[in-house]
Amino acid sequence: MWKKIFDWLDERLGLVDLYKNLLDRPEPQGNWWNTLGSASLFLFIMQAVTGIFLTVYYTPSPDHAYDSINYIMNGVAFGWLIRGIHHWGATLMVIVVFVHMLRVFFTASFKYPREMTWLIGVGLFLLTLGMGFTGYLLPWNQKSYWATTVGTQIAGTVPFLGDFILKALRGGSNLSALTLQRFFAAHIWMLPAALAGLIGAHLYLIIKHGESHFPTKDD
Amino acid sequence: MPDNELNRRDFIKVTTGIVGGLIGAAIGLPAISYLLDPAFKSGGKEAWIPVGKIADMEIGRPYPFSFTRVQVNGWERTSTSHGGFAIRKSEDPKDIVILNSRCTHLGCTVNWKDDAQAFLCPCHDAKFSEEGMVLDGPPPRPLDRYADFRLTDDGILEIFYKES
């Protein structure tokens, strides 16, 4: 009975092919350093899920942002857990993505034919940092307010364009409700959309080219 | 290899499935309770609100009172004002009618007018008797009553209030 249903679905969806190509790929000799990409993907999914849950209670307005997070931490069942995972997962994701990048660099896995995988990966790393930067402001506490003041100020030191970049980031000359709102929009819509798209391309290329062998002493 | 033994591949698959399931449950179940949390909270705080000294209330003359309640929804505080009239019918301290001053038509506040001997609503000229009955105007029903009240030992009239 179940087999019949599965066969019917498989014939139309190609489930077995999908499984073989996505999860049953041949791998070079196992190495834990090669799991960092999957770990990054897992963390991205965790951040997406917990982030979506946080928006249920979070309010991106200077009047309510701090109080709403206070409420998530103290008033909602398991709010501390959901925000805790999102908070620590963010730090962990930056670390894991960076170490993944180092691994690819030191094993020379970025070479032909994987140059595009590498370049897209660089984009993914920058987007991850962008997520960290925009997410840091959202609690709207002293630390996040001043960190963003400093961060945007640094971006503002670019020669000639600096003032324009600063205003574009802050949504004006000052850190204000507009800054919080645009950081929120970037954090939950623009950057995740770009991340998801580039992750798709990154994964496609990994499946297309397979994973690179670990270099031996002779290489 | 005998059939009843797990091979390495299957062991990895099963272990991955179990660990994945555990992680999923450890996060999924709290996540559900996080989402549904407001539905599990018992709303409607109750309180006994002091209205005034019974000694200050003249028999047969409506005694106005008002109070403010602060309702906390999540991180937002809303304060609402409530008001009413306590009317002693006789010397018996239990013989009291306590009316809500919110007009039953559209919610304006009614005022006691001595010369009319009635509660008048400024919005649509509704008129209520001292008992709260509709005498004139559009209201669909008499003024609401605070039915639960008590007297404290030092002679203070208190009404029972429950948030909706």
mmCIF file of C-alpha atoms in Angstrom:
data_model
loop_
_atom_site.group_PDB
_atom_site.id
_atom_site.type_symbol
_atom_site.label_atom_id
_atom_site.label_comp_id
_atom_site.label_asym_id
_atom_site.label_seq_id
_atom_site.Cartn_x
_atom_site.Cartn_y
_atom_site.Cartn_z
ATOM 1 C CA MET A 1 0.000 0.000 0.000
ATOM 2 C CA TRP A 2 2.637 2.573 1.097
ATOM 3 C CA LYS A 3 4.966 1.285 -1.553
ATOM 4 C CA LYS A 4 2.288 1.849 -4.184
ATOM 5 C CA ILE A 5 1.738 5.430 -3.024
ATOM 6 C CA PHE A 6 5.474 6.032 -2.888
ATOM 7 C CA ASP A 7 5.995 4.571 -6.364
ATOM 8 C CA TRP A 8 3.210 6.752 -7.737
ATOM 9 C CA LEU A 9 4.783 9.853 -6.207
ATOM 10 C CA ASP A 10 8.319 8.819 -7.175
ATOM 11 C CA GLU A 11 7.334 8.349 -10.793
ATOM 12 C CA ARG A 12 6.045 11.925 -10.886
ATOM 13 C CA LEU A 13 8.465 13.697 -8.529
ATOM 14 C CA GLY A 14 11.632 11.685 -9.025
ATOM 15 C CA LEU A 15 12.164 11.290 -5.290
ATOM 16 C CA VAL A 16 14.711 8.493 -5.549
ATOM 17 C CA ASP A 17 16.757 10.413 -8.133
ATOM 18 C CA LEU A 18 16.585 13.487 -5.947
ATOM 19 C CA TYR A 19 17.783 11.527 -2.920
ATOM 20 C CA LYS A 20 20.627 9.907 -4.839
ATOM 21 C CA ASN A 21 21.824 13.163 -6.326
ATOM 22 C CA LEU A 22 21.435 15.326 -3.252
ATOM 23 C CA LEU A 23 22.224 13.082 -0.309
ATOM 24 C CA ASP A 24 23.853 9.963 -1.721
ATOM 25 C CA ARG A 25 26.603 11.733 -3.620
ATOM 26 C CA PRO A 26 29.998 10.103 -3.696
ATOM 27 C CA GLU A 27 32.339 11.886 -1.306
ATOM 28 C CA PRO A 28 36.091 11.964 -1.096
ATOM 29 C CA GLN A 29 37.630 10.287 1.938
ATOM 30 C CA GLY A 30 35.651 11.518 4.924
ATOM 31 C CA ASN A 31 36.965 14.548 6.699
ATOM 32 C CA TRP A 32 35.256 16.584 9.379
ATOM 33 C CA TRP A 33 36.445 19.848 7.857
ATOM 34 C CA ASN A 34 34.244 19.033 4.855
ATOM 35 C CA THR A 35 31.110 19.199 7.012
ATOM 36 C CA LEU A 36 31.378 22.940 7.706
ATOM 37 C CA GLY A 37 29.330 23.852 4.642
ATOM 38 C CA SER A 38 26.467 21.646 5.803
ATOM 39 C CA ALA A 39 26.867 23.116 9.282
ATOM 40 C CA SER A 40 26.536 26.613 7.795
ATOM 41 C CA LEU A 41 23.409 25.547 5.926
ATOM 42 C CA PHE A 42 21.951 24.034 9.095
ATOM 43 C CA LEU A 43 22.675 27.229 11.027
ATOM 44 C CA PHE A 44 21.094 29.320 8.264
ATOM 45 C CA ILE A 45 17.926 27.236 8.494
ATOM 46 C CA MET A 46 17.925 27.523 12.295
ATOM 47 C CA GLN A 47 18.359 31.294 12.087
ATOM 48 C CA ALA A 48 15.567 31.531 9.515
ATOM 49 C CA VAL A 49 13.151 29.469 11.595
ATOM 50 C CA THR A 50 13.888 31.128 14.941
ATOM 51 C CA GLY A 51 13.929 34.537 13.222
ATOM 52 C CA ILE A 52 10.476 33.945 11.767
ATOM 53 C CA PHE A 53 9.258 32.971 15.222
ATOM 54 C CA LEU A 54 10.768 36.097 16.772
ATOM 55 C CA THR A 55 8.826 38.361 14.403
ATOM 56 C CA VAL A 56 5.637 37.062 16.003
ATOM 57 C CA TYR A 57 6.342 39.249 19.050
ATOM 58 C CA TYR A 58 9.062 41.678 17.999
ATOM 59 C CA THR A 59 8.137 45.239 16.991
ATOM 60 C CA PRO A 60 10.653 47.291 14.980
ATOM 61 C CA SER A 61 9.836 50.667 16.480
ATOM 62 C CA PRO A 62 11.930 52.744 18.891
ATOM 63 C CA ASP A 63 8.951 52.878 21.236
ATOM 64 C CA HIS A 64 8.444 49.149 21.436
ATOM 65 C CA ALA A 65 11.530 47.282 20.204
ATOM 66 C CA TYR A 66 13.235 47.073 23.593
ATOM 67 C CA ASP A 67 10.023 46.301 25.476
ATOM 68 C CA SER A 68 8.916 43.685 22.981
ATOM 69 C CA ILE A 69 12.220 41.842 23.337
ATOM 70 C CA ASN A 70 11.963 42.150 27.089
ATOM 71 C CA TYR A 71 8.544 40.563 26.753
ATOM 72 C CA ILE A 72 9.915 37.749 24.555
ATOM 73 C CA MET A 73 12.595 37.032 27.180
ATOM 74 C CA ASN A 74 10.380 37.187 30.262
ATOM 75 C CA GLY A 75 6.735 36.971 29.243
ATOM 76 C CA VAL A 76 6.449 34.360 26.501
ATOM 77 C CA ALA A 77 6.832 30.634 27.057
ATOM 78 C CA PHE A 78 10.229 29.534 25.702
ATOM 79 C CA GLY A 79 10.868 33.036 24.346
ATOM 80 C CA TRP A 80 14.285 32.901 26.004
ATOM 81 C CA LEU A 81 15.015 29.683 24.098
ATOM 82 C CA ILE A 82 13.955 30.956 20.672
ATOM 83 C CA ARG A 83 15.846 34.227 21.085
ATOM 84 C CA GLY A 84 18.767 32.443 22.717
ATOM 85 C CA ILE A 85 19.152 30.138 19.726
ATOM 86 C CA HIS A 86 18.882 33.103 17.345
ATOM 87 C CA HIS A 87 21.369 35.159 19.378
ATOM 88 C CA TRP A 88 24.032 32.495 19.813
ATOM 89 C CA GLY A 89 23.321 30.906 16.435
ATOM 90 C CA ALA A 90 24.189 34.233 14.808
ATOM 91 C CA THR A 91 27.616 34.316 16.416
ATOM 92 C CA LEU A 92 28.153 30.653 15.662
ATOM 93 C CA MET A 93 27.118 31.115 12.032
ATOM 94 C CA VAL A 94 29.681 33.877 11.464
ATOM 95 C CA ILE A 95 32.371 31.656 12.975
ATOM 96 C CA VAL A 96 31.356 28.503 11.078
ATOM 97 C CA VAL A 97 31.012 30.280 7.734
ATOM 98 C CA PHE A 98 34.409 31.906 8.254
ATOM 99 C CA VAL A 99 36.125 28.643 9.200
ATOM 100 C CA HIS A 100 34.434 26.985 6.197
ATOM 101 C CA MET A 101 35.959 29.696 4.031
ATOM 102 C CA LEU A 102 39.395 29.146 5.581
ATOM 103 C CA ARG A 103 39.078 25.410 4.940
ATOM 104 C CA VAL A 104 38.289 25.987 1.267
ATOM 105 C CA PHE A 105 41.181 28.400 1.028
ATOM 106 C CA PHE A 106 43.770 26.149 2.674
ATOM 107 C CA THR A 107 42.748 23.038 0.750
ATOM 108 C CA ALA A 108 42.822 25.088 -2.476
ATOM 109 C CA SER A 109 39.281 23.942 -3.246
ATOM 110 C CA PHE A 110 38.525 27.273 -4.929
ATOM 111 C CA LYS A 111 40.570 26.332 -8.019
ATOM 112 C CA TYR A 112 39.217 25.244 -11.406
ATOM 113 C CA PRO A 113 36.377 24.377 -11.923
ATOM 114 C CA ARG A 114 35.105 25.806 -8.624
ATOM 115 C CA GLU A 115 35.995 29.500 -8.960
ATOM 116 C CA MET A 116 32.352 30.530 -9.143
ATOM 117 C CA THR A 117 31.478 28.435 -6.095
ATOM 118 C CA TRP A 118 34.206 30.350 -4.249
ATOM 119 C CA LEU A 119 33.049 33.764 -5.459
ATOM 120 C CA ILE A 120 29.448 33.037 -4.530
ATOM 121 C CA GLY A 121 30.762 31.801 -1.186
ATOM 122 C CA VAL A 122 32.509 35.133 -0.638
ATOM 123 C CA GLY A 123 29.158 36.809 -1.317
ATOM 124 C CA LEU A 124 27.509 34.482 1.201
ATOM 125 C CA PHE A 125 30.133 35.377 3.808
ATOM 126 C CA LEU A 126 29.597 39.120 3.289
ATOM 127 C CA LEU A 127 25.824 38.654 3.484
ATOM 128 C CA THR A 128 26.257 36.712 6.726
ATOM 129 C CA LEU A 129 28.228 39.632 8.161
ATOM 130 C CA GLY A 130 25.480 41.951 6.907
ATOM 131 C CA MET A 131 22.921 39.864 8.762
ATOM 132 C CA GLY A 132 25.010 40.172 11.912
ATOM 133 C CA PHE A 133 25.370 43.930 11.496
ATOM 134 C CA THR A 134 21.683 44.626 10.847
ATOM 135 C CA GLY A 135 20.437 42.153 13.456
ATOM 136 C CA TYR A 136 22.596 43.697 16.152
ATOM 137 C CA LEU A 137 20.607 46.948 16.090
ATOM 138 C CA LEU A 138 17.179 45.366 16.439
ATOM 139 C CA PRO A 139 17.093 44.958 20.279
ATOM 140 C CA TRP A 140 17.476 48.757 20.413
ATOM 141 C CA ASN A 141 19.461 48.730 23.635
ATOM 142 C CA GLN A 142 22.432 50.927 24.499
ATOM 143 C CA LYS A 143 24.958 48.461 23.126
ATOM 144 C CA SER A 144 23.204 47.975 19.808
ATOM 145 C CA TYR A 145 22.453 51.682 19.404
ATOM 146 C CA TRP A 146 26.054 52.743 19.884
ATOM 147 C CA ALA A 147 27.480 49.804 17.941
ATOM 148 C CA THR A 148 25.384 50.863 14.968
ATOM 149 C CA THR A 149 26.347 54.501 15.477
ATOM 150 C CA VAL A 150 29.994 53.507 15.287
ATOM 151 C CA GLY A 151 29.482 50.989 12.469
ATOM 152 C CA THR A 152 27.662 53.422 10.218
ATOM 153 C CA GLN A 153 30.170 56.121 11.094
ATOM 154 C CA ILE A 154 32.968 53.872 9.876
ATOM 155 C CA ALA A 155 31.080 53.321 6.617
ATOM 156 C CA GLY A 156 30.796 57.101 6.454
ATOM 157 C CA THR A 157 34.584 57.588 6.321
ATOM 158 C CA VAL A 158 34.721 56.386 2.695
ATOM 159 C CA PRO A 159 36.264 59.228 0.665
ATOM 160 C CA PHE A 160 33.804 61.366 -1.351
ATOM 161 C CA LEU A 161 30.870 58.946 -1.057
ATOM 162 C CA GLY A 162 31.048 58.581 2.732
ATOM 163 C CA ASP A 163 28.327 61.017 3.645
ATOM 164 C CA PHE A 164 25.994 59.524 1.050
ATOM 165 C CA ILE A 165 26.637 55.953 2.301
ATOM 166 C CA LEU A 166 26.085 57.038 5.900
ATOM 167 C CA LYS A 167 22.746 58.624 5.051
ATOM 168 C CA ALA A 168 21.713 55.632 2.930
ATOM 169 C CA LEU A 169 22.496 53.260 5.790
ATOM 170 C CA ARG A 170 20.846 55.365 8.492
ATOM 171 C CA GLY A 171 17.974 56.641 6.391
ATOM 172 C CA GLY A 172 19.076 60.176 7.213
ATOM 173 C CA SER A 173 21.886 61.891 9.065
ATOM 174 C CA ASN A 174 20.909 60.532 12.457
ATOM 175 C CA LEU A 175 20.276 57.119 13.897
ATOM 176 C CA SER A 176 16.501 57.123 14.162
ATOM 177 C CA ALA A 177 13.298 55.167 13.760
ATOM 178 C CA LEU A 178 14.113 55.101 10.044
ATOM 179 C CA THR A 179 17.404 53.339 10.758
ATOM 180 C CA LEU A 180 15.705 50.711 12.867
ATOM 181 C CA GLN A 181 13.019 50.154 10.242
ATOM 182 C CA ARG A 182 15.433 49.799 7.325
ATOM 183 C CA PHE A 183 17.769 47.562 9.286
ATOM 184 C CA PHE A 184 14.759 45.419 10.111
ATOM 185 C CA ALA A 185 13.702 45.289 6.441
ATOM 186 C CA ALA A 186 17.249 44.390 5.420
ATOM 187 C CA HIS A 187 17.516 41.818 8.181
ATOM 188 C CA ILE A 188 14.297 39.936 7.535
ATOM 189 C CA TRP A 189 13.651 40.476 3.808
ATOM 190 C CA MET A 190 16.506 41.664 1.624
ATOM 191 C CA LEU A 191 19.552 39.913 3.051
ATOM 192 C CA PRO A 192 17.785 36.567 3.691
ATOM 193 C CA ALA A 193 16.362 36.602 0.156
ATOM 194 C CA ALA A 194 19.824 37.248 -1.275
ATOM 195 C CA LEU A 195 21.309 34.593 1.033
ATOM 196 C CA ALA A 196 18.712 31.992 0.041
ATOM 197 C CA GLY A 197 19.268 32.678 -3.667
ATOM 198 C CA LEU A 198 23.044 32.475 -3.432
ATOM 199 C CA ILE A 199 22.844 29.360 -1.225
ATOM 200 C CA GLY A 200 20.785 27.732 -3.997
ATOM 201 C CA ALA A 201 23.452 28.581 -6.585
ATOM 202 C CA HIS A 202 26.231 27.482 -4.205
ATOM 203 C CA LEU A 203 24.566 24.105 -3.603
ATOM 204 C CA TYR A 204 23.848 23.595 -7.283
ATOM 205 C CA LEU A 205 27.530 24.119 -8.074
ATOM 206 C CA ILE A 206 28.631 21.788 -5.295
ATOM 207 C CA ILE A 207 26.361 19.048 -6.606
ATOM 208 C CA LYS A 208 27.427 19.723 -10.183
ATOM 209 C CA HIS A 209 31.174 19.584 -9.499
ATOM 210 C CA GLY A 210 31.216 17.234 -6.540
ATOM 211 C CA GLU A 211 33.463 17.873 -3.609
ATOM 212 C CA SER A 212 37.155 18.401 -4.105
ATOM 213 C CA HIS A 213 39.664 15.910 -2.817
ATOM 214 C CA PHE A 214 41.747 16.817 0.151
ATOM 215 C CA PRO A 215 45.186 17.653 -1.167
ATOM 216 C CA THR A 216 47.845 15.062 -0.423
ATOM 217 C CA LYS A 217 51.478 15.726 0.430
ATOM 218 C CA ASP A 218 52.342 15.420 -3.258
ATOM 219 C CA ASP A 219 49.942 18.151 -4.370
ATOM 220 C CA MET B 1 27.157 -10.299 7.044
ATOM 221 C CA PRO B 2 24.024 -11.719 8.627
ATOM 222 C CA ASP B 3 20.775 -10.040 7.666
ATOM 223 C CA ASN B 4 19.868 -9.006 11.183
ATOM 224 C CA GLU B 5 22.960 -6.877 11.607
ATOM 225 C CA LEU B 6 22.934 -3.187 10.773
ATOM 226 C CA ASN B 7 25.534 -2.206 8.267
ATOM 227 C CA ARG B 8 27.515 0.990 8.691
ATOM 228 C CA ARG B 9 25.449 2.933 6.159
ATOM 229 C CA ASP B 10 22.137 2.062 7.741
ATOM 230 C CA PHE B 11 23.503 2.751 11.196
ATOM 231 C CA ILE B 12 24.507 6.257 10.107
ATOM 232 C CA LYS B 13 21.109 6.779 8.485
ATOM 233 C CA VAL B 14 19.196 5.631 11.554
ATOM 234 C CA THR B 15 21.391 7.634 13.920
ATOM 235 C CA THR B 16 21.016 10.752 11.786
ATOM 236 C CA GLY B 17 17.270 10.260 11.763
ATOM 237 C CA ILE B 18 17.052 9.815 15.530
ATOM 238 C CA VAL B 19 19.355 12.723 16.374
ATOM 239 C CA GLY B 20 17.563 14.909 13.831
ATOM 240 C CA GLY B 21 14.223 13.933 15.295
ATOM 241 C CA LEU B 22 15.400 14.720 18.824
ATOM 242 C CA ILE B 23 16.730 18.121 17.802
ATOM 243 C CA GLY B 24 13.514 18.770 15.888
ATOM 244 C CA ALA B 25 11.389 17.861 18.898
ATOM 245 C CA ALA B 26 13.593 19.803 21.332
ATOM 246 C CA ILE B 27 13.059 22.938 19.291
ATOM 247 C CA GLY B 28 9.724 22.225 17.632
ATOM 248 C CA LEU B 29 7.692 21.604 20.792
ATOM 249 C CA PRO B 30 8.897 24.753 22.611
ATOM 250 C CA ALA B 31 8.313 26.661 19.362
ATOM 251 C CA ILE B 32 4.678 25.585 19.280
ATOM 252 C CA SER B 33 4.152 26.601 22.895
ATOM 253 C CA TYR B 34 5.939 29.904 22.134
ATOM 254 C CA LEU B 35 3.502 30.573 19.283
ATOM 255 C CA LEU B 36 0.380 29.641 21.200
ATOM 256 C CA ASP B 37 1.493 31.232 24.479
ATOM 257 C CA PRO B 38 -1.081 34.070 24.514
ATOM 258 C CA ALA B 39 -3.902 31.543 24.146
ATOM 259 C CA PHE B 40 -2.745 29.675 27.259
ATOM 260 C CA LYS B 41 -2.648 32.772 29.420
ATOM 261 C CA SER B 42 -5.664 33.324 31.621
ATOM 262 C CA GLY B 43 -6.752 36.860 30.972
ATOM 263 C CA GLY B 44 -9.165 38.948 32.966
ATOM 264 C CA LYS B 45 -7.533 40.153 36.152
ATOM 265 C CA GLU B 46 -9.928 40.612 39.034
ATOM 266 C CA ALA B 47 -9.887 43.208 41.760
ATOM 267 C CA TRP B 48 -11.980 44.787 44.477
ATOM 268 C CA ILE B 49 -12.133 48.492 43.752
ATOM 269 C CA PRO B 50 -12.885 50.935 46.593
ATOM 270 C CA VAL B 51 -15.680 53.322 45.668
ATOM 271 C CA GLY B 52 -15.977 55.519 48.731
ATOM 272 C CA LYS B 53 -17.006 55.698 52.370
ATOM 273 C CA ILE B 54 -20.536 54.522 52.911
ATOM 274 C CA ALA B 55 -20.954 57.330 55.463
ATOM 275 C CA ASP B 56 -20.381 59.930 52.732
ATOM 276 C CA MET B 57 -23.192 58.600 50.580
ATOM 277 C CA GLU B 58 -26.501 60.388 51.068
ATOM 278 C CA ILE B 59 -29.522 58.164 50.969
ATOM 279 C CA GLY B 60 -31.377 58.552 47.692
ATOM 280 C CA ARG B 61 -28.738 60.690 46.039
ATOM 281 C CA PRO B 62 -26.366 59.147 43.442
ATOM 282 C CA TYR B 63 -22.774 59.159 44.648
ATOM 283 C CA PRO B 64 -20.390 59.463 41.666
ATOM 284 C CA PHE B 65 -17.132 57.537 41.582
ATOM 285 C CA SER B 66 -14.486 56.753 39.006
ATOM 286 C CA PHE B 67 -11.449 54.580 38.744
ATOM 287 C CA THR B 68 -8.765 53.744 36.206
ATOM 288 C CA ARG B 69 -7.539 50.301 35.279
ATOM 289 C CA VAL B 70 -4.248 49.625 33.498
ATOM 290 C CA GLN B 71 -4.344 46.671 31.175
ATOM 291 C CA VAL B 72 -1.042 45.176 30.042
ATOM 292 C CA ASN B 73 -1.073 43.406 26.691
ATOM 293 C CA GLY B 74 2.398 42.060 26.067
ATOM 294 C CA TRP B 75 4.589 45.179 26.262
ATOM 295 C CA GLU B 76 1.773 47.643 25.752
ATOM 296 C CA ARG B 77 -0.116 49.348 28.569
ATOM 297 C CA THR B 78 -3.561 50.716 28.040
ATOM 298 C CA SER B 79 -5.357 52.542 30.780
ATOM 299 C CA THR B 80 -9.106 52.752 30.721
ATOM 300 C CA SER B 81 -11.287 54.965 32.851
ATOM 301 C CA HIS B 82 -14.429 53.619 34.406
ATOM 302 C CA GLY B 83 -17.089 55.413 36.349
ATOM 303 C CA GLY B 84 -20.415 54.928 37.996
ATOM 304 C CA PHE B 85 -22.849 55.932 40.666
ATOM 305 C CA ALA B 86 -23.642 54.321 43.992
ATOM 306 C CA ILE B 87 -27.196 54.968 45.178
ATOM 307 C CA ARG B 88 -28.241 54.080 48.718
ATOM 308 C CA LYS B 89 -31.912 53.180 48.848
ATOM 309 C CA SER B 90 -32.269 53.072 52.650
ATOM 310 C CA GLU B 91 -30.370 53.041 55.948
ATOM 311 C CA ASP B 92 -29.489 49.414 55.345
ATOM 312 C CA PRO B 93 -25.900 49.490 54.052
ATOM 313 C CA LYS B 94 -26.661 46.468 51.850
ATOM 314 C CA ASP B 95 -29.509 48.252 50.125
ATOM 315 C CA ILE B 96 -27.419 49.840 47.391
ATOM 316 C CA VAL B 97 -27.681 50.066 43.616
ATOM 317 C CA ILE B 98 -24.378 50.603 41.832
ATOM 318 C CA LEU B 99 -24.661 51.713 38.217
ATOM 319 C CA ASN B 100 -22.073 51.919 35.510
ATOM 320 C CA SER B 101 -22.077 55.415 34.026
ATOM 321 C CA ARG B 102 -21.402 54.113 30.535
ATOM 322 C CA CYS B 103 -24.473 54.754 28.410
ATOM 323 C CA THR B 104 -25.795 51.505 26.933
ATOM 324 C CA HIS B 105 -26.457 53.247 23.621
ATOM 325 C CA LEU B 106 -22.988 54.193 22.326
ATOM 326 C CA GLY B 107 -20.819 54.365 25.409
ATOM 327 C CA CYS B 108 -20.841 58.063 26.382
ATOM 328 C CA THR B 109 -20.738 58.903 30.071
ATOM 329 C CA VAL B 110 -24.061 59.794 31.668
ATOM 330 C CA ASN B 111 -24.384 62.499 34.354
ATOM 331 C CA TRP B 112 -26.812 62.831 37.205
ATOM 332 C CA LYS B 113 -29.003 65.942 36.930
ATOM 333 C CA ASP B 114 -30.702 66.946 40.175
ATOM 334 C CA ASP B 115 -33.385 69.094 38.551
ATOM 335 C CA ALA B 116 -34.362 66.326 36.113
ATOM 336 C CA GLN B 117 -33.935 63.626 38.795
ATOM 337 C CA ALA B 118 -32.438 61.461 36.041
ATOM 338 C CA PHE B 119 -29.177 60.410 34.400
ATOM 339 C CA LEU B 120 -28.747 62.268 31.135
ATOM 340 C CA CYS B 121 -26.485 61.267 28.328
ATOM 341 C CA PRO B 122 -24.886 64.263 26.529
ATOM 342 C CA CYS B 123 -24.583 62.440 23.227
ATOM 343 C CA HIS B 124 -28.116 61.522 22.176
ATOM 344 C CA ASP B 125 -30.302 62.824 25.011
ATOM 345 C CA ALA B 126 -30.825 59.451 26.587
ATOM 346 C CA LYS B 127 -32.510 59.573 29.969
ATOM 347 C CA PHE B 128 -32.240 56.963 32.714
ATOM 348 C CA SER B 129 -34.066 56.796 36.020
ATOM 349 C CA GLU B 130 -32.309 56.648 39.379
ATOM 350 C CA GLU B 131 -32.615 52.853 39.101
ATOM 351 C CA GLY B 132 -30.928 52.956 35.704
ATOM 352 C CA MET B 133 -34.090 52.213 33.731
ATOM 353 C CA VAL B 134 -34.457 53.805 30.290
ATOM 354 C CA LEU B 135 -36.882 56.736 30.464
ATOM 355 C CA ASP B 136 -36.256 58.280 27.098
ATOM 356 C CA GLY B 137 -33.950 58.095 24.078
ATOM 357 C CA PRO B 138 -32.262 55.398 22.047
ATOM 358 C CA PRO B 139 -30.566 53.090 24.630
ATOM 359 C CA PRO B 140 -31.460 49.422 24.099
ATOM 360 C CA ARG B 141 -31.257 48.414 27.781
ATOM 361 C CA PRO B 142 -30.947 49.841 31.293
ATOM 362 C CA LEU B 143 -27.592 51.025 32.647
ATOM 363 C CA ASP B 144 -25.289 48.171 33.604
ATOM 364 C CA ARG B 145 -24.927 47.383 37.288
ATOM 365 C CA TYR B 146 -21.990 46.381 39.410
ATOM 366 C CA ALA B 147 -23.786 43.500 41.052
ATOM 367 C CA ASP B 148 -20.900 42.287 43.245
ATOM 368 C CA PHE B 149 -20.081 44.665 46.051
ATOM 369 C CA ARG B 150 -19.051 44.467 49.692
ATOM 370 C CA LEU B 151 -18.497 46.651 52.686
ATOM 371 C CA THR B 152 -15.155 46.592 54.440
ATOM 372 C CA ASP B 153 -14.894 46.766 58.228
ATOM 373 C CA ASP B 154 -13.998 50.449 58.132
ATOM 374 C CA GLY B 155 -17.122 51.246 56.131
ATOM 375 C CA ILE B 156 -15.728 51.452 52.620
ATOM 376 C CA LEU B 157 -17.838 50.272 49.735
ATOM 377 C CA GLU B 158 -15.946 48.118 47.258
ATOM 378 C CA ILE B 159 -17.051 46.756 43.896
ATOM 379 C CA PHE B 160 -15.816 43.665 42.180
ATOM 380 C CA TYR B 161 -14.185 44.333 38.825
ATOM 381 C CA LYS B 162 -13.093 41.766 36.290
ATOM 382 C CA GLU B 163 -11.221 42.603 33.108
ATOM 383 C CA SER B 164 -12.923 41.350 29.994
#
